[in-house]
Coordinates of C-alpha atoms and ligand atoms in Angstrom, one line a residue:
Chain G
M17 CA -96.9 -76.9 -15.3
G18 CA -95.8 -77.7 -11.8
P19 CA -96.0 -81.5 -11.9
F20 CA -94.7 -81.6 -15.5
L21 CA -91.4 -80.1 -14.4
E22 CA -91.4 -82.3 -11.4
Y23 CA -91.8 -85.4 -13.5
T24 CA -89.2 -84.2 -15.9
V25 CA -86.7 -83.9 -13.0
I26 CA -87.5 -87.4 -11.9
G27 CA -87.4 -88.7 -15.4
L28 CA -83.9 -87.3 -16.0
T29 CA -82.6 -88.6 -12.7
V30 CA -83.8 -92.1 -13.3
G31 CA -82.9 -91.8 -17.0
S32 CA -79.3 -91.1 -16.1
F33 CA -79.2 -94.5 -14.3
Y34 CA -80.6 -96.2 -17.4
A35 CA -78.2 -94.3 -19.6
L36 CA -75.2 -95.7 -17.6
V37 CA -76.4 -99.3 -17.9
A38 CA -77.3 -98.7 -21.6
L39 CA -73.8 -97.5 -22.2
G40 CA -72.5 -100.9 -21.0
Y41 CA -74.7 -102.7 -23.5
T42 CA -73.7 -100.4 -26.3
I43 CA -69.9 -100.5 -25.7
V44 CA -69.8 -104.3 -25.6
Y45 CA -72.2 -104.7 -28.5
G46 CA -70.2 -102.2 -30.6
I47 CA -67.1 -104.3 -30.3
L48 CA -68.4 -107.9 -30.1
R49 CA -72.0 -107.8 -31.5
L50 CA -72.8 -109.4 -28.2
I51 CA -75.7 -108.4 -26.0
N52 CA -74.4 -108.9 -22.5
F53 CA -77.7 -109.6 -20.8
A54 CA -76.0 -109.6 -17.4
Q55 CA -75.6 -105.9 -17.7
G56 CA -78.6 -105.1 -15.4
D57 CA -77.5 -107.7 -12.9
L58 CA -74.0 -106.2 -12.8
S59 CA -75.7 -103.1 -11.6
M60 CA -77.4 -105.1 -8.9
V61 CA -74.0 -106.6 -7.9
G62 CA -72.7 -103.0 -7.6
A63 CA -75.6 -102.0 -5.5
F64 CA -75.0 -104.9 -3.1
L65 CA -71.3 -104.3 -2.9
G66 CA -72.0 -100.6 -2.1
W67 CA -74.6 -101.7 0.5
T68 CA -72.1 -104.0 2.1
L69 CA -69.6 -101.2 2.4
L70 CA -72.0 -98.6 3.6
V71 CA -74.1 -100.7 6.0
S72 CA -72.3 -103.9 6.9
F73 CA -68.9 -102.2 7.1
G74 CA -70.3 -99.0 8.6
L75 CA -68.9 -96.7 6.0
E76 CA -72.0 -94.6 6.3
H77 CA -70.5 -93.1 9.5
L78 CA -67.5 -91.7 7.8
P79 CA -67.5 -88.2 6.4
I80 CA -69.9 -88.1 3.5
Y81 CA -67.5 -87.4 0.7
L82 CA -65.1 -90.2 1.8
A83 CA -68.0 -92.6 2.2
L84 CA -69.3 -91.8 -1.3
V85 CA -65.9 -92.2 -3.0
V86 CA -65.3 -95.6 -1.4
A87 CA -68.9 -96.7 -1.9
F88 CA -68.6 -96.0 -5.7
V89 CA -65.0 -96.9 -6.5
V90 CA -64.8 -100.2 -4.7
P91 CA -68.1 -101.7 -6.2
M92 CA -67.1 -100.4 -9.6
L93 CA -63.8 -102.3 -9.4
G94 CA -65.4 -105.4 -7.9
T95 CA -68.1 -105.5 -10.5
A96 CA -65.5 -105.0 -13.2
A97 CA -63.7 -108.1 -11.9
V98 CA -67.0 -110.0 -12.1
N99 CA -67.6 -109.0 -15.7
L100 CA -64.0 -110.0 -16.7
G101 CA -64.7 -113.4 -15.1
I102 CA -67.9 -113.7 -17.2
L103 CA -66.0 -112.7 -20.3
Q104 CA -63.2 -115.1 -19.7
F105 CA -65.1 -118.2 -18.6
A106 CA -68.5 -117.8 -20.3
Y107 CA -68.2 -115.8 -23.5
K108 CA -64.6 -116.3 -24.6
P109 CA -65.0 -120.0 -25.4
L110 CA -68.1 -119.2 -27.4
L111 CA -67.0 -116.2 -29.4
K112 CA -66.4 -118.2 -32.6
R113 CA -69.7 -120.1 -32.2
S114 CA -73.2 -119.1 -33.1
L115 CA -74.8 -115.9 -31.9
L116 CA -77.6 -118.0 -30.4
A117 CA -75.2 -119.9 -28.1
I118 CA -73.8 -116.6 -26.8
L119 CA -77.2 -115.1 -26.4
I120 CA -78.4 -118.1 -24.3
T121 CA -75.2 -117.9 -22.3
A122 CA -75.7 -114.2 -21.6
L123 CA -79.2 -115.0 -20.3
G124 CA -77.6 -117.7 -18.2
M125 CA -75.1 -115.3 -16.8
S126 CA -77.9 -113.0 -15.7
I127 CA -79.6 -115.8 -13.8
F128 CA -76.2 -116.9 -12.4
L129 CA -75.5 -113.4 -11.0
Q130 CA -79.0 -113.2 -9.5
N131 CA -78.7 -116.6 -7.8
S132 CA -75.2 -115.9 -6.6
A133 CA -76.4 -112.6 -5.1
Q134 CA -79.3 -114.4 -3.4
L135 CA -76.9 -116.9 -1.9
I136 CA -74.5 -114.2 -0.7
W137 CA -76.8 -111.4 0.4
G138 CA -80.1 -113.3 0.9
G139 CA -83.4 -113.0 -0.7
A140 CA -84.7 -110.2 1.5
I141 CA -84.9 -106.6 0.6
Q142 CA -82.0 -104.6 2.0
A143 CA -82.0 -100.9 2.7
Y144 CA -79.4 -98.3 1.9
P145 CA -78.8 -95.7 4.7
P146 CA -81.8 -93.4 4.0
N147 CA -80.1 -90.1 4.9
L148 CA -76.7 -90.5 3.2
L149 CA -77.3 -87.3 1.3
P150 CA -79.4 -84.6 3.0
S151 CA -83.0 -85.2 2.1
S152 CA -83.7 -81.4 1.7
G153 CA -83.1 -79.6 -1.5
I154 CA -83.4 -76.4 -3.4
F155 CA -86.2 -74.7 -5.4
I156 CA -85.6 -73.5 -8.9
G157 CA -88.8 -71.5 -9.6
D158 CA -91.4 -73.9 -8.3
V159 CA -89.5 -77.0 -9.1
H160 CA -88.1 -78.8 -6.1
L161 CA -84.7 -80.5 -6.7
T162 CA -83.4 -82.7 -3.8
Y163 CA -79.7 -82.8 -3.1
V164 CA -80.0 -86.6 -3.8
Q165 CA -81.2 -85.9 -7.3
I166 CA -78.6 -83.2 -7.9
G167 CA -75.8 -85.3 -6.5
L168 CA -76.7 -88.4 -8.5
V169 CA -77.3 -86.6 -11.8
V170 CA -73.9 -84.8 -11.3
I171 CA -72.1 -88.1 -10.7
S172 CA -73.9 -89.6 -13.8
L173 CA -72.9 -86.7 -16.0
L174 CA -69.3 -86.9 -14.8
L175 CA -69.1 -90.6 -15.6
M176 CA -70.7 -90.2 -19.0
G177 CA -68.5 -87.1 -19.8
G178 CA -65.5 -89.1 -18.7
L179 CA -66.4 -92.0 -21.0
V180 CA -67.1 -89.8 -24.0
A181 CA -63.8 -87.9 -23.5
F182 CA -62.0 -91.3 -23.2
V183 CA -63.6 -92.8 -26.3
Q184 CA -63.3 -89.7 -28.4
S185 CA -59.9 -88.3 -27.6
T186 CA -57.6 -91.0 -26.5
T187 CA -55.9 -93.4 -28.9
L188 CA -57.1 -96.3 -26.8
G189 CA -60.7 -95.0 -27.1
T190 CA -60.2 -94.6 -30.8
A191 CA -59.1 -98.3 -30.9
M192 CA -62.4 -99.2 -29.3
R193 CA -64.3 -97.4 -32.0
A194 CA -62.1 -99.0 -34.7
L195 CA -63.0 -102.4 -33.3
A196 CA -66.6 -101.7 -34.2
V197 CA -65.5 -101.5 -37.8
D198 CA -62.9 -104.2 -38.4
H199 CA -61.1 -106.5 -36.0
D200 CA -58.5 -107.8 -38.4
A201 CA -57.6 -104.3 -39.6
A202 CA -57.2 -103.3 -35.9
R203 CA -54.8 -106.2 -35.4
L204 CA -52.7 -104.9 -38.3
M205 CA -52.4 -101.6 -36.4
G206 CA -50.8 -103.4 -33.5
I207 CA -54.0 -103.2 -31.4
N208 CA -54.3 -106.1 -28.9
V209 CA -57.9 -106.9 -29.6
D210 CA -58.4 -109.1 -26.6
Q211 CA -57.1 -106.4 -24.3
V212 CA -59.5 -103.8 -25.8
I213 CA -62.4 -106.2 -25.4
R214 CA -61.5 -106.6 -21.7
L215 CA -61.4 -102.9 -21.4
A216 CA -64.9 -102.6 -22.8
F217 CA -66.1 -105.2 -20.3
V218 CA -64.4 -103.3 -17.5
L219 CA -65.9 -100.0 -18.5
G220 CA -69.4 -101.4 -19.0
A221 CA -69.3 -103.0 -15.6
M222 CA -68.0 -99.9 -13.9
L223 CA -70.8 -97.8 -15.3
A224 CA -73.4 -100.5 -14.3
A225 CA -72.0 -100.7 -10.8
A226 CA -72.1 -96.9 -10.4
S227 CA -75.8 -96.9 -11.5
G228 CA -76.5 -99.7 -9.0
V229 CA -75.1 -97.7 -6.1
M230 CA -77.1 -94.7 -7.2
L231 CA -80.3 -96.7 -7.4
G232 CA -79.6 -97.8 -3.9
I233 CA -79.1 -94.3 -2.7
Y234 CA -82.2 -93.0 -4.7
Y235 CA -84.7 -95.8 -4.0
V236 CA -83.1 -97.0 -0.7
Q237 CA -84.4 -100.5 -1.2
I238 CA -82.4 -103.1 -3.1
Q239 CA -83.0 -106.7 -3.8
F240 CA -81.3 -109.4 -5.8
T241 CA -83.9 -109.3 -8.6
M242 CA -83.6 -105.6 -9.2
G243 CA -81.2 -106.0 -12.2
F244 CA -83.7 -107.8 -14.3
L245 CA -86.2 -105.0 -15.2
L246 CA -83.4 -102.4 -15.0
G247 CA -81.4 -104.4 -17.6
L248 CA -84.4 -104.7 -19.9
R249 CA -85.2 -101.0 -19.6
A250 CA -81.6 -100.1 -20.3
F251 CA -81.5 -102.5 -23.2
T252 CA -84.6 -100.7 -24.6
A253 CA -82.7 -97.4 -24.1
A254 CA -79.7 -98.7 -26.0
V255 CA -81.9 -100.0 -28.8
L256 CA -83.8 -96.8 -28.9
G257 CA -80.6 -94.8 -29.3
G258 CA -79.2 -97.3 -31.9
I259 CA -77.2 -100.0 -30.2
G260 CA -73.5 -99.6 -30.6
N261 CA -73.9 -95.8 -30.5
I262 CA -72.6 -94.1 -27.4
P263 CA -74.5 -90.7 -27.6
G264 CA -77.5 -92.8 -28.6
A265 CA -77.4 -94.9 -25.4
M266 CA -77.3 -91.7 -23.3
A267 CA -80.2 -90.1 -25.1
G268 CA -82.1 -93.3 -25.1
G269 CA -81.6 -93.7 -21.3
M270 CA -82.9 -90.2 -20.7
L271 CA -85.9 -90.8 -23.0
I272 CA -86.9 -94.0 -21.3
G273 CA -86.5 -92.3 -17.9
L274 CA -88.8 -89.5 -19.0
L275 CA -91.3 -91.8 -20.5
E276 CA -91.4 -93.8 -17.3
A277 CA -91.8 -90.6 -15.1
Y278 CA -94.6 -89.1 -17.3
T279 CA -96.4 -92.4 -17.4
T280 CA -96.2 -92.9 -13.7
G281 CA -97.2 -89.3 -13.1
Y282 CA -100.0 -88.9 -15.5
L283 CA -101.3 -92.4 -15.8
S284 CA -100.2 -94.9 -13.2
G285 CA -97.1 -96.9 -12.4
K286 CA -98.9 -99.9 -13.7
W287 CA -98.4 -98.6 -17.3
E288 CA -94.7 -98.0 -17.0
D289 CA -93.5 -101.3 -18.4
V290 CA -96.3 -101.6 -21.0
L291 CA -95.1 -98.3 -22.5
V292 CA -91.4 -99.0 -22.1
F293 CA -91.6 -102.4 -23.8
G294 CA -94.1 -101.0 -26.3
V295 CA -91.3 -98.7 -27.3
L296 CA -88.8 -101.5 -27.6
I297 CA -91.1 -103.5 -29.8
T298 CA -92.0 -100.5 -31.9
V299 CA -88.4 -99.5 -32.4
L300 CA -87.4 -103.1 -33.3
V301 CA -90.2 -103.3 -35.9
V302 CA -90.2 -99.8 -37.3
K303 CA -86.6 -98.6 -37.1
P304 CA -84.2 -101.3 -35.8
T305 CA -81.2 -99.0 -36.1
G306 CA -82.7 -96.7 -33.5
I307 CA -83.1 -92.9 -33.5
F308 CA -79.4 -92.3 -34.3
G309 CA -79.6 -95.0 -37.0
E310 CA -77.0 -95.7 -39.6
R311 CA -73.5 -96.7 -38.5
V312 CA -72.3 -99.9 -36.9
A313 CA -70.9 -101.6 -40.0
E314 CA -71.1 -105.4 -39.9
R315 CA -68.1 -106.9 -38.2
M316 CA -65.7 -108.6 -40.6
Chain Y
M28 CA -29.4 -111.8 -44.9
A29 CA -32.9 -111.2 -46.2
M30 CA -35.1 -108.8 -44.2
L31 CA -38.1 -111.1 -44.8
E32 CA -37.5 -114.8 -45.4
V33 CA -40.4 -117.2 -46.0
T34 CA -39.6 -120.9 -46.3
D35 CA -41.9 -123.7 -47.4
L36 CA -45.1 -122.1 -46.1
H37 CA -48.2 -124.4 -46.0
V38 CA -51.6 -122.8 -45.1
Y39 CA -55.0 -124.6 -45.0
Y40 CA -58.5 -123.4 -44.9
G41 CA -60.2 -126.3 -43.2
N42 CA -59.1 -129.3 -45.2
I43 CA -58.2 -127.3 -48.3
E44 CA -54.5 -126.6 -48.8
A45 CA -54.4 -123.0 -50.1
L46 CA -50.6 -122.6 -49.9
K47 CA -48.5 -125.7 -50.8
G48 CA -45.0 -124.7 -49.8
I49 CA -44.3 -121.0 -50.7
S50 CA -40.8 -119.7 -50.3
L51 CA -39.7 -116.1 -50.9
E52 CA -37.3 -113.5 -49.8
A53 CA -37.1 -109.7 -49.7
D54 CA -34.1 -107.6 -49.0
P55 CA -34.0 -104.1 -47.5
G56 CA -34.9 -101.5 -50.2
Q57 CA -36.1 -104.1 -52.6
I58 CA -39.6 -104.3 -54.2
V59 CA -40.6 -107.9 -54.5
A60 CA -43.7 -108.4 -56.7
I61 CA -46.0 -111.4 -56.2
L62 CA -48.1 -112.1 -59.3
G63 CA -50.7 -114.6 -60.0
S64 CA -54.3 -114.9 -61.1
N65 CA -57.3 -114.7 -58.9
G66 CA -57.4 -117.4 -56.2
A67 CA -53.7 -118.2 -56.6
G68 CA -53.0 -117.6 -52.9
K69 CA -51.4 -114.2 -52.9
T70 CA -53.6 -112.7 -50.2
T71 CA -53.3 -115.9 -48.2
T72 CA -49.6 -115.6 -48.3
L73 CA -49.6 -112.0 -46.9
R74 CA -52.2 -112.9 -44.2
A75 CA -50.1 -115.8 -43.1
I76 CA -47.0 -113.6 -42.9
S77 CA -48.7 -110.9 -40.9
G78 CA -50.2 -113.3 -38.4
L79 CA -53.9 -113.1 -39.4
L80 CA -53.7 -116.7 -40.4
R81 CA -51.8 -119.6 -38.8
P82 CA -49.7 -121.6 -41.2
R83 CA -49.8 -125.4 -40.8
S84 CA -46.0 -125.5 -41.3
G85 CA -43.1 -123.5 -42.7
S86 CA -41.0 -120.7 -41.4
I87 CA -41.3 -116.9 -41.6
K88 CA -38.5 -114.7 -40.4
C89 CA -38.4 -110.9 -40.2
A90 CA -35.0 -109.4 -39.5
G91 CA -34.0 -112.9 -38.3
K92 CA -36.8 -113.3 -35.8
S93 CA -39.5 -116.0 -36.3
L94 CA -43.0 -114.7 -36.9
V95 CA -44.7 -118.1 -36.8
G96 CA -47.2 -118.3 -34.0
V97 CA -46.8 -114.7 -33.0
D98 CA -50.0 -112.7 -32.7
A99 CA -50.7 -110.2 -35.5
H100 CA -50.6 -107.2 -33.2
V101 CA -47.2 -108.2 -31.9
I102 CA -45.8 -108.7 -35.4
V103 CA -46.5 -105.1 -36.2
G104 CA -44.2 -104.1 -33.4
M105 CA -41.5 -106.4 -34.9
G106 CA -41.4 -104.2 -37.9
L107 CA -43.8 -105.7 -40.4
S108 CA -46.8 -103.7 -41.7
H109 CA -49.5 -105.1 -43.9
V110 CA -51.9 -103.0 -46.1
P111 CA -54.7 -105.5 -46.6
E112 CA -56.7 -106.1 -49.7
G113 CA -59.6 -103.7 -50.1
R114 CA -57.8 -101.1 -47.9
R115 CA -59.8 -101.8 -44.8
I116 CA -59.5 -98.2 -43.5
F117 CA -61.7 -97.3 -40.5
N118 CA -64.4 -95.4 -42.4
I119 CA -66.1 -94.0 -39.3
L120 CA -62.9 -92.4 -38.0
T121 CA -61.2 -89.3 -39.4
V122 CA -58.0 -89.5 -41.5
D123 CA -56.1 -88.2 -38.5
E124 CA -57.6 -90.9 -36.2
N125 CA -56.7 -93.6 -38.8
L126 CA -53.1 -92.4 -38.8
N127 CA -53.1 -92.3 -35.0
L128 CA -54.1 -95.9 -34.9
G129 CA -51.3 -96.7 -37.4
G130 CA -49.0 -95.5 -34.7
Y131 CA -50.9 -97.3 -31.9
L132 CA -47.8 -99.0 -30.6
V133 CA -46.0 -95.7 -30.0
R134 CA -49.1 -93.9 -28.8
S135 CA -47.4 -92.8 -25.6
Q136 CA -44.8 -90.9 -27.6
P137 CA -46.7 -87.9 -29.2
R138 CA -43.4 -86.5 -30.6
L139 CA -42.8 -89.7 -32.6
I140 CA -46.4 -89.7 -33.8
K141 CA -46.2 -86.2 -35.0
E142 CA -42.9 -86.8 -36.8
R143 CA -44.2 -89.9 -38.6
K144 CA -47.5 -88.2 -39.5
A145 CA -45.5 -85.3 -41.0
G146 CA -43.6 -87.9 -43.1
V147 CA -46.9 -89.4 -44.3
F148 CA -48.2 -86.0 -45.2
K149 CA -45.1 -85.3 -47.2
L150 CA -45.6 -88.4 -49.1
F151 CA -49.4 -87.8 -49.5
P152 CA -50.1 -84.1 -49.3
R153 CA -53.8 -84.9 -50.1
L154 CA -54.1 -86.6 -46.7
A155 CA -53.0 -83.4 -44.9
E156 CA -55.8 -81.4 -46.6
R157 CA -58.3 -84.1 -45.6
R158 CA -57.0 -84.6 -42.1
M159 CA -60.3 -84.0 -40.2
Q160 CA -62.5 -85.6 -42.8
L161 CA -64.1 -89.0 -42.1
A162 CA -62.1 -91.7 -43.9
G163 CA -65.3 -93.1 -45.5
T164 CA -65.8 -89.9 -47.4
L165 CA -62.5 -90.1 -49.2
S166 CA -62.1 -91.0 -52.8
G167 CA -60.8 -94.5 -53.7
G168 CA -57.3 -93.1 -54.4
E169 CA -57.2 -91.1 -51.2
Q170 CA -58.4 -94.2 -49.2
Q171 CA -55.5 -96.2 -50.6
M172 CA -53.1 -93.4 -49.7
L173 CA -54.5 -93.5 -46.2
A174 CA -54.2 -97.2 -46.0
I175 CA -50.5 -97.0 -47.0
G176 CA -49.9 -93.9 -44.8
R177 CA -51.5 -95.7 -41.8
A178 CA -49.2 -98.7 -42.4
L179 CA -46.2 -96.4 -42.5
M180 CA -47.0 -94.9 -39.1
S181 CA -45.4 -98.0 -37.4
D182 CA -42.2 -97.3 -39.3
P183 CA -42.0 -100.8 -40.8
K184 CA -38.9 -102.6 -42.0
V185 CA -41.1 -104.7 -44.2
L186 CA -44.2 -103.3 -45.9
M187 CA -46.7 -105.6 -47.6
L188 CA -49.2 -104.2 -50.0
D189 CA -52.1 -106.3 -51.3
E190 CA -53.3 -105.0 -54.7
P191 CA -52.9 -101.3 -53.9
S192 CA -53.9 -100.2 -57.4
L193 CA -57.1 -102.2 -57.5
G194 CA -60.0 -100.0 -58.5
L195 CA -57.9 -97.0 -59.2
S196 CA -57.6 -95.2 -62.5
P197 CA -54.3 -95.9 -64.4
I198 CA -53.0 -92.5 -63.6
L199 CA -53.7 -92.9 -59.9
A200 CA -52.4 -96.5 -59.9
R201 CA -49.1 -95.3 -61.4
S202 CA -48.8 -92.5 -58.8
V203 CA -49.4 -95.0 -56.0
L204 CA -46.8 -97.3 -57.4
R205 CA -44.3 -94.5 -57.8
T206 CA -44.8 -93.7 -54.1
V207 CA -44.2 -97.4 -53.3
R208 CA -40.8 -97.0 -55.2
E209 CA -40.1 -94.0 -53.0
I210 CA -40.8 -95.9 -49.8
A211 CA -38.5 -98.7 -50.9
G212 CA -35.9 -96.1 -51.8
R213 CA -35.6 -95.4 -48.1
G214 CA -34.5 -98.9 -47.3
T215 CA -37.9 -100.6 -46.6
A216 CA -38.4 -104.1 -48.0
V217 CA -41.6 -104.1 -50.0
L218 CA -43.7 -107.1 -50.8
L219 CA -46.1 -106.0 -53.5
V220 CA -49.1 -108.1 -54.6
E221 CA -50.5 -106.9 -57.8
Q222 CA -52.9 -108.0 -60.5
N223 CA -51.5 -105.4 -62.8
A224 CA -48.4 -107.4 -63.6
R225 CA -47.0 -105.0 -66.2
Q226 CA -46.9 -102.0 -63.8
A227 CA -45.7 -104.2 -60.9
L228 CA -42.9 -105.6 -62.9
A229 CA -41.9 -102.1 -64.1
I230 CA -41.2 -101.0 -60.5
A231 CA -40.1 -104.3 -58.9
D232 CA -36.7 -105.6 -58.4
K233 CA -37.7 -109.2 -58.5
A234 CA -40.9 -111.2 -58.7
Y235 CA -42.6 -114.5 -57.8
V236 CA -45.4 -115.9 -59.9
I237 CA -47.8 -118.0 -57.8
E238 CA -50.3 -120.5 -59.2
V239 CA -52.6 -122.6 -57.0
G240 CA -50.6 -122.2 -53.9
R241 CA -47.1 -122.8 -55.4
V242 CA -44.4 -120.5 -56.8
V243 CA -44.1 -121.5 -60.4
L244 CA -41.7 -118.8 -61.6
Q245 CA -39.3 -116.4 -59.9
G246 CA -36.5 -114.1 -60.9
E247 CA -35.4 -110.6 -61.7
A248 CA -38.4 -108.4 -62.6
A249 CA -36.9 -107.4 -66.0
T250 CA -36.2 -111.0 -66.9
L251 CA -39.7 -112.0 -66.0
A252 CA -41.2 -109.2 -67.9
S253 CA -39.6 -110.5 -71.1
D254 CA -40.4 -114.1 -70.3
E255 CA -42.6 -115.6 -72.9
R256 CA -44.7 -117.6 -70.3
V257 CA -45.3 -114.5 -68.2
Q258 CA -46.2 -112.4 -71.2
R259 CA -48.7 -115.0 -72.3
A260 CA -50.3 -115.6 -68.9
Y261 CA -50.2 -112.3 -67.1
L262 CA -49.3 -109.5 -69.5
G263 CA -51.7 -110.8 -72.1
G264 CA -50.2 -108.6 -74.9
F265 CA -49.5 -105.0 -74.0
E266 CA -52.4 -103.6 -76.0
A267 CA -55.0 -105.8 -74.2
V268 CA -53.8 -104.8 -70.7
G269 CA -53.9 -101.2 -71.7
T270 CA -57.5 -101.5 -72.8
Q271 CA -58.5 -103.3 -69.6
A272 CA -56.9 -100.5 -67.6
E273 CA -58.9 -97.9 -69.5
L274 CA -62.1 -99.8 -68.9
G275 CA -61.3 -99.9 -65.2
K276 CA -61.0 -96.2 -65.2
N277 CA -64.6 -95.8 -66.3
N278 CA -66.1 -98.0 -63.7
Ligands
ADP3 N1 -61.5 -117.5 -45.8 C1 -61.4 -118.5 -46.7 N2 -61.9 -119.7 -46.5 C2 -61.8 -120.7 -47.4 N3 -61.1 -120.6 -48.6 C3 -60.5 -119.4 -48.8 C4 -60.6 -118.3 -47.9 N4 -59.9 -117.3 -48.4 C5 -59.4 -117.7 -49.6 N5 -59.7 -119.0 -49.8 C6 -59.3 -119.8 -51.0 O1 -57.9 -119.9 -51.0 C7 -57.4 -119.7 -52.3 C8 -56.4 -118.5 -52.3 O2 -57.1 -117.3 -52.1 P1 -56.4 -115.9 -52.1 O3 -55.2 -116.0 -51.2 O4 -57.4 -114.9 -51.6 O5 -56.0 -115.7 -53.6 P2 -55.5 -114.4 -54.3 O6 -55.3 -113.3 -53.3 O7 -54.3 -114.8 -55.0 O8 -56.6 -114.0 -55.3 C9 -58.6 -119.6 -53.2 O9 -58.9 -120.8 -53.7 C10 -59.7 -119.1 -52.3 O10 -60.9 -119.5 -52.7
MG4 MG1 -56.2 -111.4 -53.2

């Protein structure tokens, strides 16, 4: 029983990072039927911005709470600006064109972000301050929870809770959901559709950036390539939960995290990706609408 | 001065000219019916006025201000509301959320939203009962009420309705049209596109008949209703229309 709970804790921690990135895929897809393949790389950009602040600018020497707030907020804003740029210059001119053109552009944006990061921060692995959060922890029964895990899961839950509250209970959030149904009808309500699309890109990027900083804190090492696999796993999570579906993306992220942790724990790390992408292919073949199926009416 | 004034409107779909110079006017409190067979250009006219389509040429004025080239979401704020063909309610949202979106432009004024919602519920008490229900689970008649109620949330000076009685039983259709009369009675200018020419002419003040993108007849509703050409083409003999409506009910 011991290792099982241990793996579960790891799975939920990592799963919450995937969930955040998956939410970005799902929010943007819900509105535009566009898979923003740069989503994982946005997370990488966030991780490097956080690293720059903490290490290069020496923020790590500030009081921990202050350091954390700045190391999350600034990368989230910076990455949001990057994603807005991608929307404006890469996707906007293509929105009326074929889906294939947009898909290829999205892949191109992923490569563009990776190469830009390599130019700016170099190709070498960089390290987050290893002891930003105390490395000790607490025991619940015989399960050891580190403060890092607790802290990161709490931040993830706060971000996800904030997103759900925004989407479910504000009129602007309702407008985002309405856009998943009918753009023209939304225009007739007085909704500035372009503005809501920008909002979706901002939110998606902010969640991705937050997950990037968390990955840095959790795994310590970051590199410009880190967004690629992360993005694919999060995409799998979004598809698993039913792309376009917000609770689905969160549940999908957790499931992928758990799957990865159990596989690594019981089999070997080598099998991780085989299983994760096995899930992706199986879902796409067997139930393309994901576990939470239904919904996502075709855009008019 | 007319509340809505459309002059020589030309609209194209690609190379095909769908509207070949439409002109029409609506005064406050007036119901103006637009009649015409399928494909005549009625929906295109409304979509051009509300900004969903860009006209090639022509002028559109609402309360004296030009609407040409203005984005659809801005036009709503200028006092023009459009209930589109097929209702287009947000079926995954609740009735209440649909109404909130109708009041999107005044969303920062909860008092105003509450007041207008109360007005909508007074007009359509059924919606009040179904407030928390998903719009997609409403009956056809209720969905049409919601589509109209949602459009009223922006407190429009001009309300455009595209075939509001389509797919409704004759009784429901009559009740919806009665409500339209009530809305106009408060001073709103109403542009009513209807396939049911007889019922539309019965509540309208004046009407335009459109054929292949042109206004071919216009005048007082009562005059048109007794016009021989209108009777032949659109009223098709009173008995025949009645039968059709009855058939529609059973579908
Ligand atoms: N999206 C479109 N693309 C091309 N042609 C269209 C489109 N919508 C309507 N049309 C054409 O424009 C004409 C007018 O259509 P419409 O305004 O929908 O007529 P109505 O509402 O009177 O039935 C028709 O010939 C129709 O085929
Ligand atoms: Mg039509």
